[in-house]
XYZ file of C-alpha atoms in Angstrom:
603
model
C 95.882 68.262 178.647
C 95.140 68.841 174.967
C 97.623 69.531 172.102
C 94.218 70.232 169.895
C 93.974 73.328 171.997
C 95.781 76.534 171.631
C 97.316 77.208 175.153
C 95.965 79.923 177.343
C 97.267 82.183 179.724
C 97.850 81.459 183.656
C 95.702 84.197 184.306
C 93.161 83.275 182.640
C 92.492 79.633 183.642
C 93.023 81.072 187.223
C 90.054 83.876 186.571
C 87.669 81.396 184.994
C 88.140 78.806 187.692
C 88.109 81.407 191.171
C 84.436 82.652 189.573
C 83.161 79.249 189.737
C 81.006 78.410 192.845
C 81.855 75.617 195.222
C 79.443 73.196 194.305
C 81.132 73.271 190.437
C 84.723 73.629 191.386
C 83.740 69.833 193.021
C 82.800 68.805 189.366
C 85.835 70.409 187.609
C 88.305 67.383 187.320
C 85.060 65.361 185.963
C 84.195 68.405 183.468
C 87.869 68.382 182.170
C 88.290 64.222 181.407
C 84.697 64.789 179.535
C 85.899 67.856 177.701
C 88.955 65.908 176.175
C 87.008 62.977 174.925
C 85.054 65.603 173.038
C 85.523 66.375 168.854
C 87.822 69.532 168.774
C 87.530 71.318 165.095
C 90.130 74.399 164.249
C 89.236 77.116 161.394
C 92.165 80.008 161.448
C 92.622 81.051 164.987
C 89.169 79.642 166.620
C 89.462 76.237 168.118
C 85.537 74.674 168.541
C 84.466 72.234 171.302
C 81.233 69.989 170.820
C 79.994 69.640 174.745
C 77.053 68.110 172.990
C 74.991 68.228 170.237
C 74.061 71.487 170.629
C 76.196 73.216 172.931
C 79.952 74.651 171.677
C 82.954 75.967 173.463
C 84.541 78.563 171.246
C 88.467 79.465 171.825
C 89.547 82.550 170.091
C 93.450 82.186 170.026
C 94.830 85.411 168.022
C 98.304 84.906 167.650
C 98.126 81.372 168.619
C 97.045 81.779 172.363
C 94.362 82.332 174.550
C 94.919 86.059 176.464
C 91.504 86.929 178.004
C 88.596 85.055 179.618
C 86.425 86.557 177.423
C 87.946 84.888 174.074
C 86.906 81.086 175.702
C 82.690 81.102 175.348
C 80.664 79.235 175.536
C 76.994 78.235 174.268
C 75.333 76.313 177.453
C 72.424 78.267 179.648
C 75.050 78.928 182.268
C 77.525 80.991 180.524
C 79.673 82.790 181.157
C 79.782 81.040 184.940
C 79.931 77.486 183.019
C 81.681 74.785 184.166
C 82.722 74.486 180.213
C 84.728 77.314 180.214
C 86.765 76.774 183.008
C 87.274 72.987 181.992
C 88.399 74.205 178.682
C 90.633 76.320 179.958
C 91.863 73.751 182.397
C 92.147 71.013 179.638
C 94.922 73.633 177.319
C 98.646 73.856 177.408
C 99.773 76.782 179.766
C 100.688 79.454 177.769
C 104.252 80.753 178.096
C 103.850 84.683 179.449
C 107.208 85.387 177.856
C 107.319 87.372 174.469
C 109.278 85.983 171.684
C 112.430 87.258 171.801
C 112.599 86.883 167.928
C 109.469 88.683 167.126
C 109.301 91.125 164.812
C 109.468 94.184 166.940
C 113.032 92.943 169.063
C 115.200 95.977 168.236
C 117.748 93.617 169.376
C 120.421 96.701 170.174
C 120.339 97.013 173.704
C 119.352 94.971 176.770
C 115.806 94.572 177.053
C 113.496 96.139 179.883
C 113.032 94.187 182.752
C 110.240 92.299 183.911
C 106.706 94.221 184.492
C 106.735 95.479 188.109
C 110.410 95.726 188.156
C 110.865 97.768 191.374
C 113.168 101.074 190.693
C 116.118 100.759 193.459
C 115.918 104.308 193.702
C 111.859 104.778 194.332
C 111.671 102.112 197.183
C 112.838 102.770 200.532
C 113.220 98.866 201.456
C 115.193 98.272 198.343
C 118.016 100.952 198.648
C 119.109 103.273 201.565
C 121.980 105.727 201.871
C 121.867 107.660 198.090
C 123.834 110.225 199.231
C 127.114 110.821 197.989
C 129.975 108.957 200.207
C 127.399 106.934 201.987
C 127.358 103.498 201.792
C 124.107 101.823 200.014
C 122.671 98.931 202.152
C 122.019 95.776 200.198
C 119.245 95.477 197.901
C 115.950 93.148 199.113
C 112.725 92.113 197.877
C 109.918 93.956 198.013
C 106.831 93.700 200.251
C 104.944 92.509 197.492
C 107.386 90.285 196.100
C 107.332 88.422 199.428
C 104.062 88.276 199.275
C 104.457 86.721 195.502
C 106.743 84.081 196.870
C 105.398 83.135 200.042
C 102.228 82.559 197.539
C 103.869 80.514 195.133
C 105.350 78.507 197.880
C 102.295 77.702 199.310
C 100.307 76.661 196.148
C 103.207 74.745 195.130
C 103.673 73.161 198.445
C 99.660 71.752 198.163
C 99.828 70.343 194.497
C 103.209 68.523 196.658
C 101.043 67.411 199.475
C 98.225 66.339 196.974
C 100.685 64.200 195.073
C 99.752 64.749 191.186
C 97.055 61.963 191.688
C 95.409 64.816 193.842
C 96.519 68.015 192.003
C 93.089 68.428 190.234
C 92.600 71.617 188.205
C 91.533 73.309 191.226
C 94.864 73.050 192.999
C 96.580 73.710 189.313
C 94.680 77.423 188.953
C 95.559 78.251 192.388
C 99.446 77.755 191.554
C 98.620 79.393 188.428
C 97.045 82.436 189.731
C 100.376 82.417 192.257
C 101.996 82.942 188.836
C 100.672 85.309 187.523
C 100.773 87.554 191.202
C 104.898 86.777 190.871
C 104.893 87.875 187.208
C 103.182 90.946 188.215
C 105.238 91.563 191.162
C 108.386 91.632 188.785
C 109.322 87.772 189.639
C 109.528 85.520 186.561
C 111.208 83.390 187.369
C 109.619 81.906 189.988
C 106.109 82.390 187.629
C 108.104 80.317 184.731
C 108.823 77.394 187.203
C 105.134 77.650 189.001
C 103.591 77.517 185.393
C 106.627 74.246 184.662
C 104.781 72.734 187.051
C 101.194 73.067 186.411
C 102.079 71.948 182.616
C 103.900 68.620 184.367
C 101.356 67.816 186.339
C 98.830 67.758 183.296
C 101.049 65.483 181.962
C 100.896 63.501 184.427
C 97.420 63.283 184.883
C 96.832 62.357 181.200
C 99.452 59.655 180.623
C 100.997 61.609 178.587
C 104.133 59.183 177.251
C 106.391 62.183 177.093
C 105.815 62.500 180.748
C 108.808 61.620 183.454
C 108.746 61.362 187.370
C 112.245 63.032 187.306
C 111.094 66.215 185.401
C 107.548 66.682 188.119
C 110.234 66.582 190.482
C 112.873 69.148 189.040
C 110.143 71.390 188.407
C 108.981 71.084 191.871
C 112.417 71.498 193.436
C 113.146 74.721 191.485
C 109.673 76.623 192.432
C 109.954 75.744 196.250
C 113.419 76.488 195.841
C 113.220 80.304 194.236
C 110.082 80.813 196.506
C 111.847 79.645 199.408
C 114.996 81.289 199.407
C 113.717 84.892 197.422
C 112.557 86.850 200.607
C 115.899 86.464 202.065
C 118.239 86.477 199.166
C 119.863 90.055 198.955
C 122.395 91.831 195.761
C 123.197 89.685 192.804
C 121.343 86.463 194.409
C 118.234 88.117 194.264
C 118.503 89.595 190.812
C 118.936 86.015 189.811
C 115.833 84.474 192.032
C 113.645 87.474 190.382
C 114.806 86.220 186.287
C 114.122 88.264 183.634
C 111.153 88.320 181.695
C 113.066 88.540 178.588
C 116.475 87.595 177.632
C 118.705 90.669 177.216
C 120.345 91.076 173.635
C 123.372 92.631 173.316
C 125.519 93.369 170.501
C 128.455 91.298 169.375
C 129.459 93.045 166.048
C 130.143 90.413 163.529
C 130.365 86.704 163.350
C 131.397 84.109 160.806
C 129.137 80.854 161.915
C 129.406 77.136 160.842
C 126.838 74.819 161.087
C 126.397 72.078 163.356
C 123.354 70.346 163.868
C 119.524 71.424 164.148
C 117.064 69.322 166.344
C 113.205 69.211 166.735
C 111.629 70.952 169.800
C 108.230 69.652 171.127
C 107.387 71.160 174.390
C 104.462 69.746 176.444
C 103.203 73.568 176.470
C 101.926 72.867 173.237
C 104.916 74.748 171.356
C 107.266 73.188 168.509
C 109.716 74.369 166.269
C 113.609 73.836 165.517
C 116.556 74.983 166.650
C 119.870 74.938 164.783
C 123.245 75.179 166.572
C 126.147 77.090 164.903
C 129.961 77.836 166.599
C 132.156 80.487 165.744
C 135.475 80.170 165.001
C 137.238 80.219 168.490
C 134.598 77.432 169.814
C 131.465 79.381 171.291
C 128.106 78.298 170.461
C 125.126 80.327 168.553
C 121.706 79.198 168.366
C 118.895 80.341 166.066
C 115.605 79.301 166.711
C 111.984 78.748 165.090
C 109.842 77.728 167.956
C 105.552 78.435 168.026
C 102.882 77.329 168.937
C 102.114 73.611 167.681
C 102.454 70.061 167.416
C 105.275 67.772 165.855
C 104.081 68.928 162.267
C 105.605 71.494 162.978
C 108.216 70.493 164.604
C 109.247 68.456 161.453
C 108.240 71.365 159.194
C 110.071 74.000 161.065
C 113.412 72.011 159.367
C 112.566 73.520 156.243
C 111.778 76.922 156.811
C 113.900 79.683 156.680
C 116.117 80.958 159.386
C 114.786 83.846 160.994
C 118.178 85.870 161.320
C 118.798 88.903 158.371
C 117.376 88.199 155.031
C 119.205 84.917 154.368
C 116.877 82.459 152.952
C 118.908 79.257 154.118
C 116.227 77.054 156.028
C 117.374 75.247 159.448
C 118.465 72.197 157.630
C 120.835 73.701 155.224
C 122.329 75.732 158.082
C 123.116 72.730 160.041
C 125.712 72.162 157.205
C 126.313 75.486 155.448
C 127.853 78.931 157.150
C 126.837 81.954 158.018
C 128.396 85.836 157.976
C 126.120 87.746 160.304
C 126.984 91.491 160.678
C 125.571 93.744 163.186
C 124.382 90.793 165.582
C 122.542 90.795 168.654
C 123.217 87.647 171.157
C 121.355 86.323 174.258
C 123.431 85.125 177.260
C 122.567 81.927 176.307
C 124.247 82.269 172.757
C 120.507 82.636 170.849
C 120.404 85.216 167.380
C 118.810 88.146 167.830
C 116.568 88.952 164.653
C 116.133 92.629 164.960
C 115.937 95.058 162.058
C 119.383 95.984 161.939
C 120.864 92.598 161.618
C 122.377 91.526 158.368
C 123.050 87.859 156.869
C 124.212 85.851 154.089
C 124.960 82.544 153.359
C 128.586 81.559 153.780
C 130.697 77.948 153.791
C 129.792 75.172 156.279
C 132.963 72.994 157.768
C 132.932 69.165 158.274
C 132.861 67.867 162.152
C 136.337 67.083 161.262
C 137.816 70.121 160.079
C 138.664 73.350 161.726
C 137.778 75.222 163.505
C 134.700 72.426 164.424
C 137.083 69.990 165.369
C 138.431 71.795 168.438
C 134.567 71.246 170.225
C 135.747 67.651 169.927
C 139.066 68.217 171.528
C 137.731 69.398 174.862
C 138.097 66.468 177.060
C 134.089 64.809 178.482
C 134.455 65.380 181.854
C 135.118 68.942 181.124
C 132.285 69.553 179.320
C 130.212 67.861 181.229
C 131.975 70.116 184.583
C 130.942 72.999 182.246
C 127.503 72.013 181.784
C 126.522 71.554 185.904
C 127.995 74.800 186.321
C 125.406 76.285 184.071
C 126.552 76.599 180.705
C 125.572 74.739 177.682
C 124.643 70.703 178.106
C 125.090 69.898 174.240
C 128.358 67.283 174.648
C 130.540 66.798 171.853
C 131.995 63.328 172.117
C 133.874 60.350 170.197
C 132.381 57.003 171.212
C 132.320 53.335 170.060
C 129.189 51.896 169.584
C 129.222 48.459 171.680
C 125.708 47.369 171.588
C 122.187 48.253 173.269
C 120.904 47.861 176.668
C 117.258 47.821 178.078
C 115.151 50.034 180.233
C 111.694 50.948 181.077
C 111.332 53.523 178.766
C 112.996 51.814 175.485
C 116.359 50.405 174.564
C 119.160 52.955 174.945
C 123.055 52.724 172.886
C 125.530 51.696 175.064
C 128.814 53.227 173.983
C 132.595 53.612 174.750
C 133.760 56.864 175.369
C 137.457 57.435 176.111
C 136.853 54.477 178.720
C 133.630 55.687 180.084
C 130.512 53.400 179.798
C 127.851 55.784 177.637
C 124.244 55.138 177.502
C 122.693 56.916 174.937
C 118.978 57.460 174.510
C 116.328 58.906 172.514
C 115.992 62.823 172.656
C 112.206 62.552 171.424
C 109.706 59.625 172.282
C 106.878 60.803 169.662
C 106.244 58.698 166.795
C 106.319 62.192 164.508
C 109.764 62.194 164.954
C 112.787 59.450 163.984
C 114.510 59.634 166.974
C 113.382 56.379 168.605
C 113.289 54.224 165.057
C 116.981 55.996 164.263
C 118.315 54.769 167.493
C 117.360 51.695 166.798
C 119.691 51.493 163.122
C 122.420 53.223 165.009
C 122.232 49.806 167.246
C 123.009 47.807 164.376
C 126.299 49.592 163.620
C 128.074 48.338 167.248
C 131.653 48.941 166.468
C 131.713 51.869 164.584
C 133.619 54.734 166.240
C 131.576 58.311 165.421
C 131.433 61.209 166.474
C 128.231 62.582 168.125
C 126.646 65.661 169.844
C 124.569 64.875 172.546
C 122.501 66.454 175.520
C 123.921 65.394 179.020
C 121.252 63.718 181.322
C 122.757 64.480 184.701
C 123.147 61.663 187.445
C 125.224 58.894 188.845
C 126.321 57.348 185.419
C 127.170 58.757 182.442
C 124.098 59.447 180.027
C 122.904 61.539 177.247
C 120.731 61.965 174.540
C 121.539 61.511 171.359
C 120.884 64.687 168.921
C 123.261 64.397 166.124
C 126.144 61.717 165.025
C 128.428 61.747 161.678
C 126.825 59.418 158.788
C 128.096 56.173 159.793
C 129.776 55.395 155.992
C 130.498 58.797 155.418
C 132.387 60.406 158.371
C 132.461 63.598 156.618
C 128.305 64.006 156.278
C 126.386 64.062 159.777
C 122.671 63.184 160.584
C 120.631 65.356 162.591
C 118.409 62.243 164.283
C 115.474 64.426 165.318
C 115.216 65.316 161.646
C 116.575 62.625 159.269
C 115.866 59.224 158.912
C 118.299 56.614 158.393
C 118.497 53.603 156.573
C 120.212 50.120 156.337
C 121.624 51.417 153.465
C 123.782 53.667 155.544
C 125.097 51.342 157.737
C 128.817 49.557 157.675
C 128.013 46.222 156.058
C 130.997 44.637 158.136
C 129.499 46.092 161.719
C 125.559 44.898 160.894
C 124.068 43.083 163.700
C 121.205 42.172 164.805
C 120.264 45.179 167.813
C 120.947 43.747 171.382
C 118.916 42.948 174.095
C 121.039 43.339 177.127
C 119.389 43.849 180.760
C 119.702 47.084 182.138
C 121.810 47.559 185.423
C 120.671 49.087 188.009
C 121.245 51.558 190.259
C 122.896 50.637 193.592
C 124.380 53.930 194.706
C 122.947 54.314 198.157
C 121.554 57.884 197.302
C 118.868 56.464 195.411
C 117.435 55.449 199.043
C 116.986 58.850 199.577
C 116.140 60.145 196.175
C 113.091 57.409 195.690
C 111.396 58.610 199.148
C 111.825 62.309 196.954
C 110.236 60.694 194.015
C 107.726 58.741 195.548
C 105.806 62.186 197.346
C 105.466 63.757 193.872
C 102.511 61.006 192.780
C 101.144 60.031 195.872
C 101.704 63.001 197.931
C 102.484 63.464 201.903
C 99.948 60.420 202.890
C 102.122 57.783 200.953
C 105.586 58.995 203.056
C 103.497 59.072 206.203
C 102.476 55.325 205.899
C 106.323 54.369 205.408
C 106.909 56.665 208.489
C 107.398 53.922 210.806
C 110.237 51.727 208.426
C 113.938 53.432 209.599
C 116.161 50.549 207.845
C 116.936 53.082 205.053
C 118.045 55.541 207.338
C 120.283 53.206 209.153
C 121.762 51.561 206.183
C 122.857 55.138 204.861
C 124.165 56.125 208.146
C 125.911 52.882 207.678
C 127.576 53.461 204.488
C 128.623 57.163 205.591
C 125.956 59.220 204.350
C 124.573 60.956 207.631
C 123.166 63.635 206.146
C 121.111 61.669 203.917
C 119.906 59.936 206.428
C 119.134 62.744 209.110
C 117.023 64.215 205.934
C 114.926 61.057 205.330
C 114.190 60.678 209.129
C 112.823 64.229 209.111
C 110.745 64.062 205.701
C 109.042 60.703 207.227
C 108.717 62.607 210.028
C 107.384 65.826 208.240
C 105.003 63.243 206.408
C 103.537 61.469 209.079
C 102.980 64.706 211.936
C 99.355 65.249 212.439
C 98.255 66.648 215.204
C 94.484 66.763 217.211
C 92.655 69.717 218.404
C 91.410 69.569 222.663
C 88.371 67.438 221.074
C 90.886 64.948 219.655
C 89.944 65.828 215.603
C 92.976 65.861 213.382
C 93.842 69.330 212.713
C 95.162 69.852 208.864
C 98.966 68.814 208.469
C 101.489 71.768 208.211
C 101.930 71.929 204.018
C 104.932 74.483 205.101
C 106.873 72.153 207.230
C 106.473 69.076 204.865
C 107.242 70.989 201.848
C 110.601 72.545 203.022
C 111.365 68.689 204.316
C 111.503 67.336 200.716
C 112.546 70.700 199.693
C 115.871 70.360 201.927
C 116.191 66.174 200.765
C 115.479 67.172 197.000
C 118.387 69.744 196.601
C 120.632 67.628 198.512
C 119.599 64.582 196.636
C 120.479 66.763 193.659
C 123.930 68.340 194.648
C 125.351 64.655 195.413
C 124.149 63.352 192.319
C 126.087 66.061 190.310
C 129.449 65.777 192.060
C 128.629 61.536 191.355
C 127.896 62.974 187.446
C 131.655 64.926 187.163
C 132.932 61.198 188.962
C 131.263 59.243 186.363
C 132.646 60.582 183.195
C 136.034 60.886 184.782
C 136.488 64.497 186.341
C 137.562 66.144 189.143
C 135.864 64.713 192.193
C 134.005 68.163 192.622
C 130.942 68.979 192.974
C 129.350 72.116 190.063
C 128.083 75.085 191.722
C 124.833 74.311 193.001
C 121.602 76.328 194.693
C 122.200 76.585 198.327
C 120.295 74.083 200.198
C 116.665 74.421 201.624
């Protein structure tokens, strides 16, 4: 996957690659690895593509995306029904099928429609039964073509799983992409958002990219195999929230006095970038307003400086992150974002110190209840006083380790690209170990406490803060008395007997069914989890090896192909579980309740 290319549309790298004939499909992975070694030039909205010396691929991204096959062409004899186009198209970011909730036209006053291909209740005799007055309405379920959607989604997801990502070429990738575009169009979203999540994860994957991680393939994989799974049986509220919106409503909330908190840098993998800049009112709830497009960490560090997209304010993101805000006639997301409509009004008003009311009280809420908070959906931005005690080192970089109210803190990086001074900022903050600061971080759910770091107050100036995705800091600002040389400290591992489990869950996502069916015949991790108490654990392990390794043979004794369907909902069933357990062992960690957060029901 490119970042030189504008992203295009699931639909269309599904179109370009289902016209291709067999014996070029067998050449797309090769087409797409020479395609990215090739000189990409950009003028305005085309993006050009030397193939050779005289041959061009031509992307025509109005708007900053690719929408129709007909805007990739290319120059070759063959075209259209090149290989070139279809690796192109292959080689982009996915673009996102959402609309921008900010745009321009977002009245912004009332909820917004709902996805294309909504069914009406009332025009479908599957969906709703009993209209008449005194009679009682039967449940609402999916639609015929809605299962359909799913049960598609499920199985194209399900073969880029079997494949493993080292066998999810772009053929298998514009199969689960046309799945999802079919669910978009059958009014499912949500389970198109997390097919496309995966497609984009699996490029990563494929192309070393460094911001890639196991963890996320996996998530993404859980959640698509999870909506697709449980959608055609999911009735009433459940399945209004398995079918997602294609747009977040925005409803009005009259007016709002905001203060400033922090902003940070958003690079997606989907090729988008911006900044986002978190405000709270004065009773504690938390605004966003965000500036996110299509591009690369230019703009991501650029974004800082433009100006907020809410009224006619002309603050940019970075003096919000400090200053106020008086918004009157405001549209809000469920999620807390702005609304930018035409009717909404702004002006600049007084900022508050992390300190000082009414910011403080975010402070005041004790960890493990915002962390509770966060696993039971809400917002995973942490607001925590730690002591800085020194550094400790993993795979992917050195993280803080940090005191917090008793609870051992690691603290990474938010960002790994070199754009941004995340990494080289947590690497000053290491030199500061004593100093006791206050921070807002992003929790990192699992069996010990972790986060990463977005923001922390100037470490000389409590009063002044430091957005880290944004600012750089200096050994000028550090404590003099606390400077010392940054740690080197051996991470500890992880010993909680889940991970047994969870690394047979990790380990399909590369290599794919084959590499569980070779380890079908070793049971000493099932027995030493039954040992330690965790049954269920190991009843799901026995039956994903089991899944894995089931082949059978046809009355001439050839293998017959392995059932995708019955693998898939194997490490379906051991991912969720994996992932249940390891939030109740989050709320442990940081000190709460011994209760698990609400949690999708299991495979």
């Amino acid at each position: 996957m490119s970042p030189d290319l504008p992203p295009v549309a699931p639909s269309v790298t599904a179109a370009l690659v289902a016209a291709l004939p067999p014996r070029l499909r067998k050449r797309l992975d090769a087409g797409v690895t020479k395609l990215l070694a090739r000189p990409v030039t950009r003028d305005g909205d085309t993006v050009r593509i030397a193939v050779d010396d005289g041959t061009d691929v031509v992307l025509h991204a109005p708007g900053g995306s690719v929408t129709g096959a007909d805007a990739i062409r290319c120059g070759c004899l063959l075209a259209p029904d090149c290989l070139h186009r279809a690796a192109a198209a292959s080689a982009a970011p996915v673009a996102e099928d959402t609309p921008d909730p900010n745009a321009a036209g977002e009245s912004g006053s009332a909820e917004d429609p709902g996805p294309a291909g909504e069914p009406n209740p009332g025009a479908d005799g599957d969906a709703t039964k009993g209209t008449a007055e005194g009679e009682q309405r039967e449940p609402e379920t999916a639609t015929s073509a809605q299962h359909a959607a799913a049960h598609a989604v499920f199985d194209a997801a399900a073969a880029v799983l079997e494949a493993g990502t080292d066998g999810a070429g772009a053929v298998l990738q514009a199969e689960l992409l046309h799945a999802a575009h079919t669910a978009r169009l059958a009014g499912l979203p949500r389970a198109s958002a997390a097919a496309v999540a995966v497609v984009t994860a699996v490029r990563a994957a494929r192309a070393a990219d460094p911001a890639y991680r196991l963890g996320d393939l996996a998530g993404a994989l859980t959640a698509v195999l999870d909506v697709a799974h449980r959608l055609p049986h999911a009735t009433g509220p459940e399945l209004s929230a398995l079918r997602g919106t294609v747009r977040q409503p925005y409803r009005p909330d009259g007016s709002l006095r905001l203060y400033g908190l922090f902003s940070e840098p958003v690079l997606t993998a989907t090729g988008y970038a911006g900044a986002v800049t978190w405000t709270a009112d004065a009773d504690g709830r938390l605004y966003t307003v965000s500036d996110v497009a299509p591009g690369g960490p230019a703009r991501a560090t650029g974004a800082a400086d433009r100006a907020v997209r809410v009224g006619d304010t002309t603050l940019t993101h970075r003096e919000l992150s400090r200053a106020g805000l008086a918004v009157s006639g405001a549209t809000v997301s469920p999620t807390g974002r702005l609304g930018a409509g035409a009717g909404v009004r702004a002006v600049r008003a007084s900022g508050a110190a992390w300190q000082d009311e009414p910011l403080d009280r975010l402070w005041a809420v004790p960890a493990a209840d915002q962390v509770t908070r966060a696993l039971e959906g809400g917002q995973d931005v942490l607001f925590l006083e730690v002591t800085l005690t020194g550094t400790v080192r993993e795979t992917a970089g050195d993280c803080l380790l940090a005191d917090c109210a008793g609870v051992s803190l690691r603290l990474a990086a938010a960002h790994d690209d070199p754009a941004l001074p995340c990494r080289e900022n947590l690497r000053l903050l290491a030199a500061a170990a004593g100093s006791r600061l206050r921070i807002v971080a992003r929790l990192t759910p699992g069996p010990h406490p972790r986060a990463l770091l977005l923001a922390v107050a100037h470490p000389t100036d409590p009063a002044a803060r430091v957005d880290l995705g944004l600012d750089r800091l200096q050994h000028a600002d550090l404590p003099r008395e606390t400077f010392v040389p940054p740690g080197g400290g051996a991470a500890g591992g992880d010993e909680a007997p889940l991970h047994l489990l969870r690394r047979r869950v990790h380990q399909a996502v590369p290599g794919g069914r084959r590499v569980l069916a070779l380890a079908a015949g070793t049971p000493g991790d099932a027995a030493r989890l039954r040992r330690l108490g965790l049954a269920t654990a190991a009843d799901l392990l026995d039956d994903l090896r089991t899944a894995a390794a089931d082949r059978s043979r046809d009355v001439f004794g050839r293998l017959v192909p392995a059932d995708r369907g019955r693998f898939a909902r194997s490490w379906l069933a051991a991912a969720v579980y994996t992932e249940v357990v390891e939030q109740a062992l989050c709320v442990h960690a940081w000190g709460g309740a011994a209760r698990a957060a609400a949690a999708p029901a299991t495979a």
